[in-house]
Amino acid sequence: MSKCDVCFRNCDIPEGGTGWCHARGNRYGGIVPVNYGIVTGLALDPIEKKPLNRFYPGSKILSVGSFGCNLNCPFCQNYEIARAFSSGEDSEGCKDRGKAAGFKNDPEILYRDDDGLHRLNTRSVSPEELAGMALELKDRGNIGVAYTYNEPLVGYEYLIDCAGLVRKNGMKNVLVSNGCVSRDVAEKVIGAVDAANIDLKCFTEKGYANLLGGDITFTKNFIESAAGRIHLEITTLIVPGLNDSEEEIRREAEWIAGLKGGEGVNVPLHLSRFFPRHKMADAEATDVGMVYRFAEIAREYLKFVYTGNC
Ligand code: SF4
């Protein structure tokens, strides 16, 4: 048995097994990212789609995702990749990151829904290949690589390896994450990226623990560490029954404003409208008027508040 210390779950993983996120496993005498370089999504996206509204606006960014996540949000918008798992084989890249250039195996990555098991379309992409693709796309407005779609930090080693090569090419690295990881992982990743959008899913300990299976302290620690060191933006999805309280959004905005002795007023906040999905497929979409009202409250504390999906 080995313990994974990447996030609040601290999974005890038996030899040959994987942790709760399905992205990390006990292999070769330690914990390794079994999703290393297994890509489930790759697209040249507008930077505003991350969303980042105040980091190279109008540019594009090569966006890459794998599978696995450490939270259990009932409203997950990317359920298929978040809860996907390997049917047996690992990425060859997880054996020997750094020397894994050129690995090309094609493990079977599955997800389960009410209709049964489904296979995801995947491809193996080494850090060298990804950095090369980013460079080739420069003349189409690409500024670098965004690590996104699933939770990138459960396989943070791939991010670190890619980010170093992307940076050497004079390009940018962007993280899109729930930030719910240990201080040690947070420090490594913040040092490797230029910008981040962190999902602050609600602003109560109870909401994180009961509904998401998470720990808000870890996400708040990540945000506090990143503020003032990299370009930071924050997203909160307004979900009926989770965080649809004026008082909660007021406390969140006030806390963000107070980051770094008050410099947090310049941190952009994105308030997005929820649409029914996953375990909340039968719920109502968030009332548009509520999102606008919450944005007005947040603007009492913050300079840049944006609404999304409205
Ligand atoms: S990163 Fe994954 S394996 Fe590690 S503690 Fe978190 S859920 Fe468990």
mmCIF file of C-alpha atoms and ligand atoms in Angstrom:
data_model
loop_
_atom_site.group_PDB
_atom_site.id
_atom_site.type_symbol
_atom_site.label_atom_id
_atom_site.label_comp_id
_atom_site.label_asym_id
_atom_site.label_seq_id
_atom_site.Cartn_x
_atom_site.Cartn_y
_atom_site.Cartn_z
ATOM 1 C CA MET A 1 0.000 0.000 0.000
ATOM 2 C CA SER A 2 1.247 3.522 -0.785
ATOM 3 C CA LYS A 3 -0.347 6.847 0.107
ATOM 4 C CA CYS A 4 -0.911 9.574 -2.493
ATOM 5 C CA ASP A 5 -0.350 13.036 -1.028
ATOM 6 C CA VAL A 6 -1.447 15.113 -4.038
ATOM 7 C CA CYS A 7 -4.830 16.087 -2.601
ATOM 8 C CA PHE A 8 -7.064 16.151 0.479
ATOM 9 C CA ARG A 9 -8.206 12.559 -0.120
ATOM 10 C CA ASN A 10 -4.793 11.064 0.734
ATOM 11 C CA CYS A 11 -5.763 7.779 -0.926
ATOM 12 C CA ASP A 12 -4.130 4.569 0.308
ATOM 13 C CA ILE A 13 -3.535 2.717 -2.950
ATOM 14 C CA PRO A 14 -2.688 -1.000 -3.125
ATOM 15 C CA GLU A 15 0.029 -2.189 -5.556
ATOM 16 C CA GLY A 16 -1.524 -2.240 -9.035
ATOM 17 C CA GLY A 17 -4.545 -0.143 -7.969
ATOM 18 C CA THR A 18 -5.562 3.454 -8.620
ATOM 19 C CA GLY A 19 -6.800 6.233 -6.333
ATOM 20 C CA TRP A 20 -10.231 7.857 -6.147
ATOM 21 C CA CYS A 21 -9.485 10.100 -9.141
ATOM 22 C CA HIS A 22 -8.463 7.111 -11.334
ATOM 23 C CA ALA A 23 -5.525 9.199 -12.589
ATOM 24 C CA ARG A 24 -2.874 8.067 -10.099
ATOM 25 C CA GLY A 25 -1.802 4.543 -9.289
ATOM 26 C CA ASN A 26 0.602 2.519 -7.174
ATOM 27 C CA ARG A 27 3.203 1.208 -9.632
ATOM 28 C CA TYR A 28 6.972 0.568 -9.703
ATOM 29 C CA GLY A 29 7.216 1.068 -5.931
ATOM 30 C CA GLY A 30 5.472 4.442 -5.696
ATOM 31 C CA ILE A 31 2.585 6.648 -6.817
ATOM 32 C CA VAL A 32 2.629 7.595 -10.511
ATOM 33 C CA PRO A 33 0.228 9.452 -12.832
ATOM 34 C CA VAL A 34 -1.262 6.603 -14.919
ATOM 35 C CA ASN A 35 -2.978 9.170 -17.188
ATOM 36 C CA TYR A 36 0.375 10.730 -18.205
ATOM 37 C CA GLY A 37 0.118 11.971 -21.819
ATOM 38 C CA ILE A 38 -3.239 10.274 -22.494
ATOM 39 C CA VAL A 39 -5.130 13.067 -24.197
ATOM 40 C CA THR A 40 -8.954 13.089 -24.337
ATOM 41 C CA GLY A 41 -9.328 16.624 -25.680
ATOM 42 C CA LEU A 42 -7.110 18.893 -27.790
ATOM 43 C CA ALA A 43 -8.347 22.135 -29.366
ATOM 44 C CA LEU A 44 -7.253 25.651 -30.252
ATOM 45 C CA ASP A 45 -9.641 27.706 -28.105
ATOM 46 C CA PRO A 46 -10.161 31.450 -27.650
ATOM 47 C CA ILE A 47 -8.474 32.425 -24.345
ATOM 48 C CA GLU A 48 -11.817 33.878 -23.182
ATOM 49 C CA LYS A 49 -13.230 30.331 -23.211
ATOM 50 C CA LYS A 50 -10.950 29.214 -20.343
ATOM 51 C CA PRO A 51 -12.288 31.715 -19.097
ATOM 52 C CA LEU A 52 -9.518 34.315 -18.898
ATOM 53 C CA ASN A 53 -10.714 37.788 -19.855
ATOM 54 C CA ARG A 54 -7.665 39.844 -18.883
ATOM 55 C CA PHE A 55 -4.740 37.701 -20.059
ATOM 56 C CA TYR A 56 -3.795 38.318 -23.708
ATOM 57 C CA PRO A 57 -7.427 39.075 -24.707
ATOM 58 C CA GLY A 58 -8.280 38.123 -28.289
ATOM 59 C CA SER A 59 -5.603 35.416 -28.437
ATOM 60 C CA LYS A 60 -5.979 31.660 -28.798
ATOM 61 C CA ILE A 61 -4.547 28.866 -26.690
ATOM 62 C CA LEU A 62 -3.931 25.184 -27.429
ATOM 63 C CA SER A 63 -6.057 23.437 -24.811
ATOM 64 C CA VAL A 64 -5.307 19.915 -23.649
ATOM 65 C CA GLY A 65 -7.022 17.550 -21.245
ATOM 66 C CA SER A 66 -6.706 13.976 -20.012
ATOM 67 C CA PHE A 67 -9.015 12.069 -17.647
ATOM 68 C CA GLY A 68 -9.591 11.988 -13.883
ATOM 69 C CA CYS A 69 -10.721 14.400 -11.179
ATOM 70 C CA ASN A 70 -10.570 14.479 -7.397
ATOM 71 C CA LEU A 71 -13.948 16.162 -6.775
ATOM 72 C CA ASN A 72 -17.409 14.664 -7.084
ATOM 73 C CA CYS A 73 -19.573 17.577 -8.226
ATOM 74 C CA PRO A 74 -23.176 16.501 -8.876
ATOM 75 C CA PHE A 75 -23.393 19.229 -11.567
ATOM 76 C CA CYS A 76 -20.173 18.206 -13.367
ATOM 77 C CA GLN A 77 -20.142 19.528 -16.944
ATOM 78 C CA ASN A 78 -17.347 17.121 -18.032
ATOM 79 C CA TYR A 79 -18.467 13.960 -16.300
ATOM 80 C CA GLU A 80 -17.331 11.597 -19.061
ATOM 81 C CA ILE A 81 -13.660 12.520 -18.711
ATOM 82 C CA ALA A 82 -13.742 13.427 -15.014
ATOM 83 C CA ARG A 83 -14.819 9.949 -13.877
ATOM 84 C CA ALA A 84 -13.197 7.953 -16.698
ATOM 85 C CA PHE A 85 -10.781 5.137 -15.901
ATOM 86 C CA SER A 86 -8.401 2.798 -17.674
ATOM 87 C CA SER A 87 -9.657 -0.724 -18.350
ATOM 88 C CA GLY A 88 -6.226 -2.084 -17.397
ATOM 89 C CA GLU A 89 -3.273 -0.679 -19.299
ATOM 90 C CA ASP A 90 -1.438 2.475 -18.086
ATOM 91 C CA SER A 91 0.142 5.190 -20.168
ATOM 92 C CA GLU A 92 3.686 4.106 -21.059
ATOM 93 C CA GLY A 93 4.636 7.674 -20.197
ATOM 94 C CA CYS A 94 3.872 7.205 -16.497
ATOM 95 C CA LYS A 95 6.793 4.769 -16.150
ATOM 96 C CA ASP A 96 9.534 7.203 -16.766
ATOM 97 C CA ARG A 97 8.378 10.756 -17.225
ATOM 98 C CA GLY A 98 11.044 12.905 -18.799
ATOM 99 C CA LYS A 99 12.442 9.965 -20.761
ATOM 100 C CA ALA A 100 9.079 9.002 -22.128
ATOM 101 C CA ALA A 101 9.258 10.990 -25.361
ATOM 102 C CA GLY A 102 7.718 9.051 -28.193
ATOM 103 C CA PHE A 103 5.531 6.706 -26.107
ATOM 104 C CA LYS A 104 2.647 5.675 -28.239
ATOM 105 C CA ASN A 105 0.516 3.104 -26.462
ATOM 106 C CA ASP A 106 -3.233 3.453 -26.634
ATOM 107 C CA PRO A 107 -4.863 2.285 -23.394
ATOM 108 C CA GLU A 108 -8.609 1.728 -23.330
ATOM 109 C CA ILE A 109 -10.167 4.612 -21.343
ATOM 110 C CA LEU A 110 -13.786 4.050 -20.335
ATOM 111 C CA TYR A 111 -16.619 5.847 -18.612
ATOM 112 C CA ARG A 112 -19.880 4.500 -17.297
ATOM 113 C CA ASP A 113 -23.332 6.068 -17.523
ATOM 114 C CA ASP A 114 -26.921 4.795 -17.295
ATOM 115 C CA ASP A 115 -26.521 3.148 -20.713
ATOM 116 C CA GLY A 116 -23.426 1.160 -19.694
ATOM 117 C CA LEU A 117 -19.716 1.421 -20.515
ATOM 118 C CA HIS A 118 -18.341 3.642 -23.281
ATOM 119 C CA ARG A 119 -14.836 4.093 -24.681
ATOM 120 C CA LEU A 120 -13.359 7.591 -24.956
ATOM 121 C CA ASN A 121 -11.422 8.673 -28.029
ATOM 122 C CA THR A 122 -7.869 9.230 -26.842
ATOM 123 C CA ARG A 123 -4.376 9.654 -28.202
ATOM 124 C CA SER A 124 -0.919 9.616 -26.603
ATOM 125 C CA VAL A 125 0.860 12.963 -26.819
ATOM 126 C CA SER A 126 4.335 13.349 -25.335
ATOM 127 C CA PRO A 127 5.398 16.716 -23.840
ATOM 128 C CA GLU A 128 7.756 17.240 -26.809
ATOM 129 C CA GLU A 129 4.905 16.698 -29.275
ATOM 130 C CA LEU A 130 2.562 19.029 -27.389
ATOM 131 C CA ALA A 131 5.126 21.828 -27.166
ATOM 132 C CA GLY A 132 5.853 21.363 -30.899
ATOM 133 C CA MET A 133 2.146 21.600 -31.780
ATOM 134 C CA ALA A 134 1.795 24.781 -29.720
ATOM 135 C CA LEU A 135 4.707 26.357 -31.595
ATOM 136 C CA GLU A 136 3.321 25.370 -35.010
ATOM 137 C CA LEU A 137 0.013 27.059 -34.117
ATOM 138 C CA LYS A 138 1.666 30.370 -33.260
ATOM 139 C CA ASP A 139 0.822 31.879 -36.633
ATOM 140 C CA ARG A 140 -2.866 31.127 -35.951
ATOM 141 C CA GLY A 141 -2.779 33.298 -32.833
ATOM 142 C CA ASN A 142 -1.746 30.622 -30.321
ATOM 143 C CA ILE A 143 0.084 31.929 -27.253
ATOM 144 C CA GLY A 144 0.829 28.579 -25.564
ATOM 145 C CA VAL A 145 -0.873 25.667 -23.810
ATOM 146 C CA ALA A 146 -3.835 25.529 -21.407
ATOM 147 C CA TYR A 147 -4.149 22.465 -19.150
ATOM 148 C CA THR A 148 -7.891 22.021 -18.799
ATOM 149 C CA TYR A 149 -11.049 19.914 -19.470
ATOM 150 C CA ASN A 150 -10.423 17.296 -16.731
ATOM 151 C CA GLU A 151 -8.656 18.228 -13.465
ATOM 152 C CA PRO A 152 -5.034 18.748 -14.611
ATOM 153 C CA LEU A 153 -3.525 18.610 -11.119
ATOM 154 C CA VAL A 154 -4.263 14.917 -10.526
ATOM 155 C CA GLY A 155 -1.661 14.348 -13.264
ATOM 156 C CA TYR A 156 0.433 17.442 -12.522
ATOM 157 C CA GLU A 157 3.716 15.831 -13.642
ATOM 158 C CA TYR A 158 2.593 15.983 -17.287
ATOM 159 C CA LEU A 159 1.766 19.674 -16.863
ATOM 160 C CA ILE A 160 5.198 20.378 -15.354
ATOM 161 C CA ASP A 161 7.028 18.476 -18.119
ATOM 162 C CA CYS A 162 5.062 20.182 -20.911
ATOM 163 C CA ALA A 163 5.179 23.622 -19.314
ATOM 164 C CA GLY A 164 8.987 23.622 -19.180
ATOM 165 C CA LEU A 165 9.230 22.948 -22.926
ATOM 166 C CA VAL A 166 6.471 25.432 -23.787
ATOM 167 C CA ARG A 167 8.233 28.114 -21.738
ATOM 168 C CA LYS A 168 11.574 27.367 -23.458
ATOM 169 C CA ASN A 169 9.803 28.156 -26.751
ATOM 170 C CA GLY A 170 8.830 31.576 -25.358
ATOM 171 C CA MET A 171 5.157 30.630 -25.003
ATOM 172 C CA LYS A 172 2.686 30.773 -22.090
ATOM 173 C CA ASN A 173 1.204 28.117 -19.805
ATOM 174 C CA VAL A 174 -2.311 28.388 -18.384
ATOM 175 C CA LEU A 175 -3.938 26.248 -15.696
ATOM 176 C CA VAL A 176 -7.695 25.699 -15.403
ATOM 177 C CA SER A 177 -8.302 23.834 -12.159
ATOM 178 C CA ASN A 178 -10.278 23.314 -8.969
ATOM 179 C CA GLY A 179 -7.060 24.083 -7.040
ATOM 180 C CA CYS A 180 -7.994 21.474 -4.421
ATOM 181 C CA VAL A 181 -4.483 20.033 -3.929
ATOM 182 C CA SER A 182 -1.681 20.024 -1.373
ATOM 183 C CA ARG A 183 0.546 23.071 -0.841
ATOM 184 C CA ASP A 184 3.502 21.140 -2.255
ATOM 185 C CA VAL A 185 1.769 20.441 -5.594
ATOM 186 C CA ALA A 186 0.354 23.966 -5.669
ATOM 187 C CA GLU A 187 3.851 25.455 -5.292
ATOM 188 C CA LYS A 188 5.305 23.293 -8.089
ATOM 189 C CA VAL A 189 2.501 24.156 -10.494
ATOM 190 C CA ILE A 190 2.293 27.879 -9.712
ATOM 191 C CA GLY A 191 6.010 28.061 -10.513
ATOM 192 C CA ALA A 192 5.396 26.461 -13.919
ATOM 193 C CA VAL A 193 2.438 28.471 -15.231
ATOM 194 C CA ASP A 194 1.828 32.107 -16.181
ATOM 195 C CA ALA A 195 -1.902 32.292 -15.532
ATOM 196 C CA ALA A 196 -4.694 30.325 -13.909
ATOM 197 C CA ASN A 197 -8.432 30.261 -13.659
ATOM 198 C CA ILE A 198 -9.403 28.547 -10.411
ATOM 199 C CA ASP A 199 -12.896 27.225 -9.811
ATOM 200 C CA LEU A 200 -14.122 28.322 -6.387
ATOM 201 C CA LYS A 201 -17.240 26.199 -6.414
ATOM 202 C CA CYS A 202 -18.975 27.689 -3.402
ATOM 203 C CA PHE A 203 -17.889 29.539 -0.299
ATOM 204 C CA THR A 204 -18.808 27.257 2.590
ATOM 205 C CA GLU A 205 -16.903 24.366 4.151
ATOM 206 C CA LYS A 206 -20.172 22.448 4.293
ATOM 207 C CA GLY A 207 -20.870 22.891 0.560
ATOM 208 C CA TYR A 208 -17.413 21.630 -0.376
ATOM 209 C CA ALA A 209 -17.535 18.684 2.017
ATOM 210 C CA ASN A 210 -21.126 17.518 1.587
ATOM 211 C CA LEU A 211 -21.861 18.206 -2.062
ATOM 212 C CA LEU A 212 -18.488 18.024 -3.786
ATOM 213 C CA GLY A 213 -16.608 15.643 -1.495
ATOM 214 C CA GLY A 214 -13.870 18.283 -1.255
ATOM 215 C CA ASP A 215 -12.155 20.595 1.206
ATOM 216 C CA ILE A 216 -12.431 24.347 0.606
ATOM 217 C CA THR A 217 -9.273 25.020 2.650
ATOM 218 C CA PHE A 218 -7.106 23.485 -0.099
ATOM 219 C CA THR A 219 -8.683 25.609 -2.841
ATOM 220 C CA LYS A 220 -8.405 28.776 -0.739
ATOM 221 C CA ASN A 221 -4.743 27.964 -0.018
ATOM 222 C CA PHE A 222 -4.082 27.573 -3.742
ATOM 223 C CA ILE A 223 -5.725 30.913 -4.540
ATOM 224 C CA GLU A 224 -3.843 32.688 -1.732
ATOM 225 C CA SER A 225 -0.527 31.237 -2.974
ATOM 226 C CA ALA A 226 -1.192 32.162 -6.616
ATOM 227 C CA ALA A 227 -2.437 35.722 -6.006
ATOM 228 C CA GLY A 228 0.167 38.292 -7.004
ATOM 229 C CA ARG A 229 2.562 35.673 -8.455
ATOM 230 C CA ILE A 230 0.750 34.698 -11.637
ATOM 231 C CA HIS A 231 -2.196 36.166 -13.504
ATOM 232 C CA LEU A 232 -5.218 34.862 -11.584
ATOM 233 C CA GLU A 233 -8.919 34.762 -12.390
ATOM 234 C CA ILE A 234 -11.627 32.922 -10.432
ATOM 235 C CA THR A 235 -14.826 31.229 -11.607
ATOM 236 C CA THR A 236 -17.916 30.376 -9.583
ATOM 237 C CA LEU A 237 -20.776 28.459 -11.170
ATOM 238 C CA ILE A 238 -24.011 29.612 -9.536
ATOM 239 C CA VAL A 239 -25.874 26.383 -8.803
ATOM 240 C CA PRO A 240 -29.400 26.313 -7.331
ATOM 241 C CA GLY A 241 -29.290 24.797 -3.848
ATOM 242 C CA LEU A 242 -25.484 24.943 -3.582
ATOM 243 C CA ASN A 243 -24.432 28.579 -3.537
ATOM 244 C CA ASP A 244 -27.500 30.627 -4.506
ATOM 245 C CA SER A 245 -27.285 32.947 -1.519
ATOM 246 C CA GLU A 246 -26.544 36.680 -1.704
ATOM 247 C CA GLU A 247 -24.788 36.478 1.641
ATOM 248 C CA GLU A 248 -22.432 33.734 0.381
ATOM 249 C CA ILE A 249 -21.466 35.573 -2.806
ATOM 250 C CA ARG A 250 -20.891 38.740 -0.755
ATOM 251 C CA ARG A 251 -18.517 36.899 1.591
ATOM 252 C CA GLU A 252 -16.696 35.319 -1.372
ATOM 253 C CA ALA A 253 -16.206 38.649 -3.161
ATOM 254 C CA GLU A 254 -15.048 40.301 0.067
ATOM 255 C CA TRP A 255 -12.508 37.512 0.649
ATOM 256 C CA ILE A 256 -11.141 37.763 -2.921
ATOM 257 C CA ALA A 257 -10.839 41.558 -2.579
ATOM 258 C CA GLY A 258 -8.761 41.115 0.574
ATOM 259 C CA LEU A 259 -6.144 38.865 -1.051
ATOM 260 C CA LYS A 260 -2.557 40.183 -0.876
ATOM 261 C CA GLY A 261 -3.462 43.037 1.439
ATOM 262 C CA GLY A 262 -6.252 44.346 -0.787
ATOM 263 C CA GLU A 263 -4.721 43.753 -4.252
ATOM 264 C CA GLY A 264 -7.404 41.121 -4.746
ATOM 265 C CA VAL A 265 -9.799 43.831 -5.952
ATOM 266 C CA ASN A 266 -8.073 43.425 -9.334
ATOM 267 C CA VAL A 267 -8.695 39.653 -9.549
ATOM 268 C CA PRO A 268 -11.410 39.045 -12.164
ATOM 269 C CA LEU A 269 -14.390 36.954 -11.007
ATOM 270 C CA HIS A 270 -16.546 35.007 -13.466
ATOM 271 C CA LEU A 271 -20.061 34.137 -12.288
ATOM 272 C CA SER A 272 -21.545 31.487 -14.561
ATOM 273 C CA ARG A 273 -25.029 30.193 -15.010
ATOM 274 C CA PHE A 274 -25.586 26.482 -14.309
ATOM 275 C CA PHE A 275 -27.281 24.253 -16.887
ATOM 276 C CA PRO A 276 -28.752 20.853 -15.908
ATOM 277 C CA ARG A 277 -26.180 18.082 -16.219
ATOM 278 C CA HIS A 278 -24.970 14.786 -14.695
ATOM 279 C CA LYS A 279 -26.677 14.054 -11.332
ATOM 280 C CA MET A 280 -28.532 17.383 -11.599
ATOM 281 C CA ALA A 281 -29.923 16.685 -15.068
ATOM 282 C CA ASP A 282 -33.474 17.288 -13.814
ATOM 283 C CA ALA A 283 -32.701 20.535 -11.971
ATOM 284 C CA GLU A 284 -33.701 23.951 -13.316
ATOM 285 C CA ALA A 285 -31.053 26.108 -14.967
ATOM 286 C CA THR A 286 -30.014 29.053 -12.793
ATOM 287 C CA ASP A 287 -32.257 32.073 -13.151
ATOM 288 C CA VAL A 288 -30.433 34.662 -15.302
ATOM 289 C CA GLY A 289 -31.665 37.498 -13.082
ATOM 290 C CA MET A 290 -30.000 35.842 -10.079
ATOM 291 C CA VAL A 291 -26.611 35.701 -11.850
ATOM 292 C CA TYR A 292 -26.869 39.410 -12.763
ATOM 293 C CA ARG A 293 -27.916 40.312 -9.211
ATOM 294 C CA PHE A 294 -24.978 38.383 -7.722
ATOM 295 C CA ALA A 295 -22.626 40.107 -10.170
ATOM 296 C CA GLU A 296 -23.842 43.497 -8.913
ATOM 297 C CA ILE A 297 -23.130 42.415 -5.320
ATOM 298 C CA ALA A 298 -19.632 41.184 -6.259
ATOM 299 C CA ARG A 299 -18.947 44.516 -8.017
ATOM 300 C CA GLU A 300 -19.286 46.272 -4.668
ATOM 301 C CA TYR A 301 -15.925 44.642 -3.824
ATOM 302 C CA LEU A 302 -14.183 43.750 -7.112
ATOM 303 C CA LYS A 303 -13.256 45.776 -10.203
ATOM 304 C CA PHE A 304 -13.788 43.046 -12.796
ATOM 305 C CA VAL A 305 -16.865 40.815 -12.536
ATOM 306 C CA TYR A 306 -18.138 38.926 -15.598
ATOM 307 C CA THR A 307 -21.258 36.844 -16.149
ATOM 308 C CA GLY A 308 -21.160 33.665 -18.241
ATOM 309 C CA ASN A 309 -23.685 31.356 -19.974
ATOM 310 C CA CYS A 310 -26.387 34.029 -19.595
HETATM 311 S S1 SF4 B 1 -4.800 12.900 -6.451
HETATM 312 FE FE1 SF4 B 1 -6.132 11.114 -6.802
HETATM 313 S S2 SF4 B 1 -5.036 9.364 -5.944
HETATM 314 FE FE2 SF4 B 1 -4.074 11.225 -5.123
HETATM 315 S S3 SF4 B 1 -5.087 11.583 -3.140
HETATM 316 FE FE3 SF4 B 1 -6.194 12.789 -4.675
HETATM 317 S S4 SF4 B 1 -7.870 11.448 -5.405
HETATM 318 FE FE4 SF4 B 1 -6.396 10.139 -4.324
#
